[in-house]
Amino acid sequence: RPYGAEQPYWPAGPFKIRLPFLHYRWEFPEMIQGLFMFVVSLAMIPLLEKYLGMPYEAALAFCVIAGVGYLLPALLGVPLVPGWITPAIPVVLLYLQAFEPGPQAVQAMFALQLLVFIIFLFLGVTGLGSKLVRIIPNSLKSGIIIGAGIAAMMGELKSGGRIDATPISLLIGSLVSAYILFSLSFKNIVETNKFAKMLANFGMIPGLFVAMIIGWVVGEYPLPVIEWGITKPDFGLMTQYLVFNVGMPSLDMLLLAIPTAIIAYVIAFGDILVGFTLCRRVDEVRPDEKIELNVTRVHLVTAIRNGLHALLAPWPGLAGPLWTAAHATVAERYALGRKAMDSIYSGGGTFWITGLIAIFILPLVTMFKPVLPIALSLTLILTAYICIMVGMEELKNSAERGVAGIVAVTLATPDPKATVYAVVIGVVLYLLIERPNARQRAKD
């Protein structure tokens, strides 16, 4: 790569194809992280089992499909490390609660993921994505984000939730993860302590390991039975949970999925902005590589991933443009210079290629299998904190805070139609309470 140029690629229409070893080097630190952080992607298995009524082997096959999707951004020219639309998960689960686990839930999940695919594709091709998000009132956007966070937290804290079954491991793991990721005092320690900096680079993994070990020690989780060899995802069984076999969703299902799909897009667009901000920060300290940030390409790749899921692996986490913790970790190492990481694509590409390979490493999968629920719980709890923090920061006055609070509480209500009610209430309150103020500010 010439100094200051883009990483080499093969042009392919709106995409820029990059392959490991040919267009970028293999990064061993990201390989090590991928061997452990892949467990977070497996944390979707408990939701697939509970809400779609799938057996473990079929859910593992779904994870392989998801792993293929995670490869697409680095392959097609997007510098973001992809993941789920994590803050939308509680909203998606509220939507799925209206349907019986099994064929009906699969149809509903297909309907939702198909709509998310259509939204990303249409707004990406037309370039209307950023305009749509600007039109949505700030109080409604923030209320949705805060409500998603509240719903995520209440799902873990409710009676019969994970906190009842595994209180010690969940509480300690959450505190360790929160301290490493968000503590101001820990950030001061990182500046002077190499071990603390290493822990910070691994994001939520230290907290997950602490939760796992404590869970095993106090008996909240069974000890793993380590098996050797390669995993055998059941792709044949998986096909029984696809729309080709269960049938197309009804029009009522599609209509009911629209508010959830719109909410998921709004949250995902916020993730795109966060990812681009992280890329711009490190681009300034790495003049040797030009990082291209193309909103249309991100939309198209995210659309492809959601289309892949809709057809081959309906996914309650949806396909999001950014895994914030993983991308921040990659960006942190990238900022250390070209010797540390050749290209932003080499970091993200190596990470998820390793993550896909790790799904087939039976000793790793069997070691983590008993504690997959704790991985999902930690992901949702940390997401709740981030959602509430970010949502509160965006609110600028008491009127916005009041409207957002009502939207958030409505959205967090355990009702399958809560998303519809929250959007309607948010729009009505905006028109009644905020709109005159907005007009007055425009006159001033």
XYZ file of C-alpha atoms in Angstrom:
444
model
C 0.000 0.000 0.000
C 1.433 3.387 -0.977
C 1.669 5.794 1.938
C -1.624 7.598 2.469
C -3.572 5.427 0.016
C -6.439 3.002 0.479
C -5.717 -0.647 1.212
C -5.515 -2.584 -2.126
C -8.760 -4.139 -3.388
C -10.587 -5.572 -6.375
C -13.346 -3.196 -7.570
C -16.781 -4.845 -7.872
C -19.535 -2.309 -8.545
C -20.363 -0.538 -5.278
C -18.071 -2.919 -3.354
C -14.313 -3.241 -2.848
C -13.259 -6.860 -2.383
C -10.358 -7.621 -0.041
C -9.074 -11.114 0.757
C -6.775 -12.148 3.639
C -3.102 -12.746 2.762
C -3.700 -11.273 -0.707
C -5.013 -7.802 0.140
C -4.215 -7.628 3.850
C -2.062 -9.501 6.334
C -3.163 -11.854 9.085
C -3.232 -10.189 12.535
C -2.394 -12.606 15.358
C -3.730 -10.478 18.268
C -7.150 -10.322 16.550
C -6.934 -14.062 15.913
C -6.515 -14.684 19.652
C -9.429 -12.379 20.453
C -11.611 -14.116 17.871
C -10.957 -17.495 19.491
C -12.592 -16.255 22.696
C -14.999 -13.497 21.697
C -16.812 -15.780 19.250
C -18.660 -17.112 22.299
C -20.731 -13.908 22.293
C -22.119 -14.871 18.882
C -23.060 -18.293 20.299
C -25.016 -16.494 23.011
C -27.864 -16.162 20.503
C -28.474 -19.937 20.804
C -30.578 -19.675 24.028
C -32.873 -17.157 22.306
C -33.217 -19.354 19.223
C -34.123 -22.277 21.470
C -36.621 -20.317 23.573
C -38.357 -18.049 21.073
C -38.111 -20.027 17.817
C -38.365 -23.454 19.474
C -35.170 -24.774 17.884
C -32.948 -27.620 19.131
C -29.324 -26.813 19.950
C -27.823 -28.468 16.832
C -30.044 -26.455 14.471
C -29.321 -23.241 16.382
C -25.591 -23.934 16.046
C -26.087 -24.206 12.267
C -27.775 -20.797 12.371
C -24.626 -19.469 14.090
C -22.543 -20.713 11.153
C -24.763 -18.737 8.753
C -24.329 -15.700 10.984
C -20.556 -16.274 10.962
C -20.523 -16.149 7.165
C -22.451 -12.875 7.330
C -19.892 -11.390 9.730
C -17.217 -11.846 7.029
C -18.988 -9.685 4.454
C -18.135 -6.141 5.660
C -14.337 -6.607 5.574
C -14.685 -8.642 2.363
C -16.789 -6.014 0.558
C -15.109 -2.814 1.734
C -16.722 -1.753 5.017
C -14.181 -0.901 7.783
C -16.594 -1.591 10.677
C -16.508 -4.777 12.781
C -20.104 -6.064 12.456
C -22.374 -7.667 15.020
C -26.036 -7.631 16.044
C -28.401 -4.693 16.413
C -27.975 -5.413 20.098
C -30.084 -2.598 21.630
C -33.008 -3.775 19.499
C -32.979 -7.311 20.936
C -35.404 -6.567 23.818
C -37.793 -4.928 21.337
C -37.529 -7.925 18.988
C -38.224 -10.309 21.876
C -41.337 -8.340 22.847
C -42.493 -8.696 19.249
C -41.788 -12.451 19.215
C -43.682 -13.028 22.470
C -46.922 -12.635 20.524
C -46.201 -15.838 18.585
C -45.994 -19.504 19.515
C -42.405 -20.896 19.429
C -42.010 -22.992 16.313
C -43.305 -22.355 12.780
C -45.358 -19.293 13.745
C -42.408 -17.594 15.464
C -40.137 -18.435 12.523
C -42.615 -16.790 10.151
C -42.755 -13.704 12.389
C -38.968 -13.496 12.593
C -38.699 -13.875 8.808
C -41.227 -11.050 8.352
C -39.250 -8.739 10.627
C -35.867 -9.554 9.103
C -37.263 -9.186 5.577
C -38.523 -5.692 6.418
C -35.153 -4.735 7.917
C -33.518 -5.974 4.698
C -35.900 -3.878 2.565
C -35.361 -0.747 4.688
C -31.563 -0.966 4.506
C -31.619 -1.745 0.789
C -34.036 1.045 -0.143
C -32.478 3.727 2.067
C -28.970 2.669 1.013
C -29.675 2.783 -2.711
C -31.609 6.071 -2.539
C -29.358 7.718 0.049
C -32.387 8.652 2.147
C -31.133 6.951 5.322
C -29.516 9.957 6.936
C -32.484 12.170 5.980
C -34.977 9.786 7.587
C -33.096 9.724 10.876
C -32.920 13.534 10.907
C -36.712 13.736 10.438
C -37.442 11.515 13.459
C -37.800 13.702 16.590
C -34.864 13.560 18.967
C -37.155 12.710 21.893
C -38.582 9.708 20.006
C -35.129 8.405 19.027
C -33.753 8.826 22.544
C -36.899 7.339 24.095
C -36.591 4.267 21.890
C -32.938 3.800 22.845
C -33.589 4.315 26.571
C -36.667 2.060 26.451
C -34.666 -0.679 24.756
C -32.111 -0.422 27.545
C -34.764 -0.579 30.267
C -36.391 -3.583 28.590
C -33.029 -5.341 28.382
C -32.313 -4.758 32.062
C -35.802 -5.702 33.254
C -35.639 -8.916 31.243
C -32.679 -9.974 33.367
C -33.973 -8.645 36.707
C -37.600 -9.788 36.510
C -38.916 -12.618 38.679
C -37.950 -15.856 37.009
C -35.230 -14.111 35.003
C -31.549 -14.971 34.957
C -30.912 -13.062 38.185
C -33.012 -15.607 40.116
C -31.137 -18.626 38.798
C -27.575 -17.279 38.739
C -27.382 -14.181 40.964
C -23.721 -14.453 42.075
C -22.074 -15.042 38.701
C -24.319 -12.545 36.908
C -23.839 -9.716 39.407
C -20.065 -10.129 39.758
C -19.555 -10.624 36.013
C -21.623 -7.512 35.280
C -19.699 -5.411 37.796
C -16.311 -6.546 36.457
C -17.364 -5.886 32.854
C -18.836 -2.487 33.692
C -15.717 -1.485 35.630
C -13.381 -2.418 32.778
C -15.514 -0.844 30.069
C -16.913 2.296 31.704
C -15.076 3.170 34.932
C -13.291 6.529 34.935
C -10.866 5.315 37.605
C -9.974 2.250 35.520
C -9.260 4.479 32.519
C -6.703 6.330 34.646
C -5.089 3.017 35.613
C -4.929 1.944 31.946
C -2.698 4.921 31.152
C 0.051 3.664 33.454
C -0.475 -0.094 33.775
C 0.221 -2.516 30.898
C -1.867 -5.330 32.402
C -4.869 -3.010 32.805
C -4.446 -1.875 29.198
C -4.452 -5.490 28.043
C -7.686 -6.133 29.975
C -9.249 -3.032 28.431
C -8.386 -4.291 24.938
C -10.379 -7.464 25.553
C -13.587 -5.547 26.319
C -16.217 -7.699 28.037
C -14.215 -10.953 27.827
C -12.537 -10.585 31.287
C -15.939 -10.086 32.911
C -17.326 -13.066 30.999
C -14.450 -15.285 32.159
C -14.894 -14.157 35.771
C -18.643 -14.901 35.556
C -17.960 -18.331 34.043
C -15.437 -19.323 36.689
C -17.616 -18.089 39.569
C -20.646 -19.821 38.067
C -18.762 -23.111 37.980
C -17.264 -22.677 41.474
C -20.565 -21.878 43.225
C -22.530 -24.389 41.179
C -24.768 -21.966 39.298
C -23.668 -23.548 36.018
C -22.671 -27.167 35.370
C -19.047 -27.895 34.615
C -18.392 -28.370 30.898
C -17.840 -31.778 29.382
C -14.963 -31.104 27.000
C -15.202 -33.006 23.737
C -12.533 -33.242 21.064
C -12.878 -32.939 17.321
C -15.000 -30.624 15.215
C -18.584 -29.545 15.758
C -21.380 -30.930 13.603
C -24.051 -28.271 13.083
C -27.210 -29.939 11.792
C -27.941 -28.073 8.551
C -30.588 -30.627 7.603
C -32.519 -30.029 10.819
C -31.981 -26.292 10.369
C -34.033 -26.271 7.154
C -37.143 -27.203 9.157
C -36.985 -23.710 10.719
C -36.807 -21.769 7.457
C -39.618 -20.004 5.651
C -39.376 -22.492 2.756
C -40.778 -25.181 5.077
C -42.918 -23.261 7.578
C -44.655 -21.081 4.983
C -44.802 -17.361 4.287
C -45.959 -14.959 7.022
C -49.426 -13.428 6.866
C -50.086 -9.791 6.006
C -50.989 -9.163 9.666
C -47.542 -10.397 10.706
C -45.850 -8.065 8.224
C -47.871 -5.087 9.434
C -47.170 -5.901 13.099
C -43.434 -6.107 12.335
C -43.196 -2.635 10.743
C -42.715 -0.555 13.965
C -40.079 -2.991 15.278
C -38.253 -2.900 11.934
C -38.215 0.916 11.922
C -36.962 1.015 15.518
C -34.217 -1.482 14.630
C -33.128 0.690 11.704
C -33.007 3.860 13.806
C -30.815 2.102 16.366
C -28.612 0.603 13.638
C -28.106 3.986 11.979
C -26.909 5.306 15.321
C -24.403 2.430 15.362
C -23.162 3.490 11.917
C -22.526 7.019 13.196
C -20.671 5.669 16.244
C -18.543 3.388 14.052
C -17.685 6.176 11.634
C -16.696 8.433 14.545
C -14.303 5.770 15.862
C -12.828 5.323 12.367
C -12.282 9.076 11.894
C -10.474 9.309 15.230
C -7.942 6.640 14.328
C -7.700 7.830 10.715
C -6.252 11.067 12.027
C -3.407 9.261 13.804
C -2.724 6.858 10.903
C -1.913 8.990 7.846
C -0.377 5.929 6.162
C -3.857 4.570 5.249
C -6.935 6.347 3.975
C -10.098 4.864 5.494
C -13.057 5.271 3.162
C -16.368 5.710 4.997
C -19.195 5.036 2.560
C -22.717 5.173 4.035
C -24.305 3.592 0.967
C -21.945 0.616 1.044
C -22.620 0.035 4.760
C -26.352 0.023 4.038
C -25.974 -2.395 1.121
C -23.768 -4.845 3.024
C -26.061 -4.731 6.074
C -29.029 -5.328 3.756
C -27.305 -8.373 2.223
C -26.611 -9.808 5.689
C -30.224 -9.357 6.802
C -31.458 -10.901 3.549
C -29.125 -13.858 4.134
C -30.529 -14.296 7.631
C -34.149 -13.932 6.540
C -33.783 -16.770 4.042
C -31.316 -19.068 5.809
C -31.253 -18.190 9.533
C -33.928 -15.865 11.008
C -32.005 -14.155 13.794
C -33.455 -12.354 16.862
C -30.271 -10.273 17.102
C -30.757 -9.052 13.510
C -27.678 -8.150 11.440
C -26.181 -4.882 12.616
C -23.422 -2.734 11.115
C -21.341 -2.520 14.295
C -20.239 -4.543 17.301
C -19.177 -1.534 19.341
C -16.919 -3.311 21.854
C -15.063 -5.351 19.218
C -14.680 -2.431 16.809
C -13.387 -0.162 19.580
C -10.825 -2.818 20.518
C -9.648 -3.168 16.911
C -9.502 0.613 16.481
C -7.453 0.958 19.674
C -4.752 -1.384 18.342
C -4.914 0.116 14.855
C -4.085 3.518 16.337
C -0.749 2.136 17.613
C 0.686 2.178 14.080
C 1.219 0.024 11.010
C 3.545 -2.389 12.800
C 0.775 -3.119 15.289
C -1.930 -3.526 12.603
C -1.357 -3.273 8.869
C -4.857 -2.098 7.918
C -8.215 -1.479 9.561
C -9.491 -4.268 7.293
C -6.831 -6.724 8.426
C -7.957 -6.339 12.038
C -11.688 -6.773 11.433
C -11.194 -9.415 8.749
C -8.897 -11.581 10.881
C -11.192 -11.261 13.896
C -14.314 -12.684 12.245
C -12.573 -15.248 10.042
C -11.175 -16.685 13.274
C -14.602 -16.409 14.908
C -16.162 -18.490 12.140
C -13.420 -21.115 12.366
C -13.828 -21.258 16.167
C -17.475 -22.373 15.793
C -16.138 -25.661 14.385
C -13.570 -26.207 17.180
C -15.449 -28.649 19.392
C -13.328 -28.221 22.591
C -14.010 -24.474 22.583
C -17.710 -24.824 21.840
C -18.260 -27.535 24.475
C -16.321 -25.544 27.070
C -18.598 -22.518 26.592
C -21.859 -24.413 25.998
C -23.020 -24.543 29.678
C -22.437 -20.810 30.162
C -23.994 -19.413 26.982
C -26.840 -17.847 29.018
C -24.367 -15.765 31.028
C -22.741 -14.499 27.819
C -26.136 -13.340 26.566
C -27.028 -11.793 29.926
C -23.805 -9.806 30.129
C -24.289 -8.611 26.556
C -27.815 -7.391 27.327
C -26.885 -5.772 30.654
C -23.952 -3.864 29.162
C -26.130 -2.894 26.210
C -28.740 -1.589 28.666
C -26.152 0.641 30.335
C -24.902 2.006 27.014
C -28.437 2.608 25.694
C -29.551 4.510 28.773
C -26.310 6.519 28.877
C -26.377 7.468 25.175
C -30.112 8.163 25.154
C -29.889 10.503 28.153
C -26.942 12.373 26.641
C -28.928 13.192 23.500
C -31.807 14.904 25.340
C -31.385 18.662 25.354
C -34.285 20.125 27.380
C -37.038 19.223 29.834
C -39.692 18.806 27.113
C -37.552 16.265 25.251
C -36.729 14.453 28.489
C -40.414 14.200 29.413
C -41.489 12.840 26.021
C -38.549 10.450 25.866
C -39.318 9.156 29.353
C -42.922 8.324 28.421
C -41.769 6.633 25.187
C -39.147 4.629 27.084
C -41.574 3.398 29.751
C -44.167 2.486 27.110
C -41.622 0.599 25.021
C -40.381 -1.351 28.051
C -43.911 -2.533 28.875
C -44.142 -6.342 28.526
C -46.692 -6.168 25.708
C -46.061 -7.496 22.173
C -47.584 -4.296 20.749
C -45.526 -2.005 22.985
C -43.402 -0.879 20.027
C -46.506 0.311 18.161
C -47.837 2.150 21.208
C -44.452 3.763 21.929
C -44.064 5.143 18.403
C -47.645 6.478 18.278
C -47.408 8.049 21.749
C -44.010 9.553 20.926
C -45.284 11.203 17.734
C -48.450 12.527 19.417
C -46.550 13.948 22.407
C -43.985 15.532 20.102
C -46.730 17.312 18.156
C -48.553 18.402 21.328
C -45.605 19.366 23.515
C -42.464 19.962 21.464
C -43.652 21.106 18.039
C -44.580 24.683 19.067
C -41.190 25.063 20.712
C -39.481 23.832 17.559
C -41.334 26.423 15.470
C -40.466 29.177 17.936
C -36.776 28.247 17.846
C -36.906 28.405 14.037
C -38.343 31.956 14.211
C -35.702 33.017 16.711
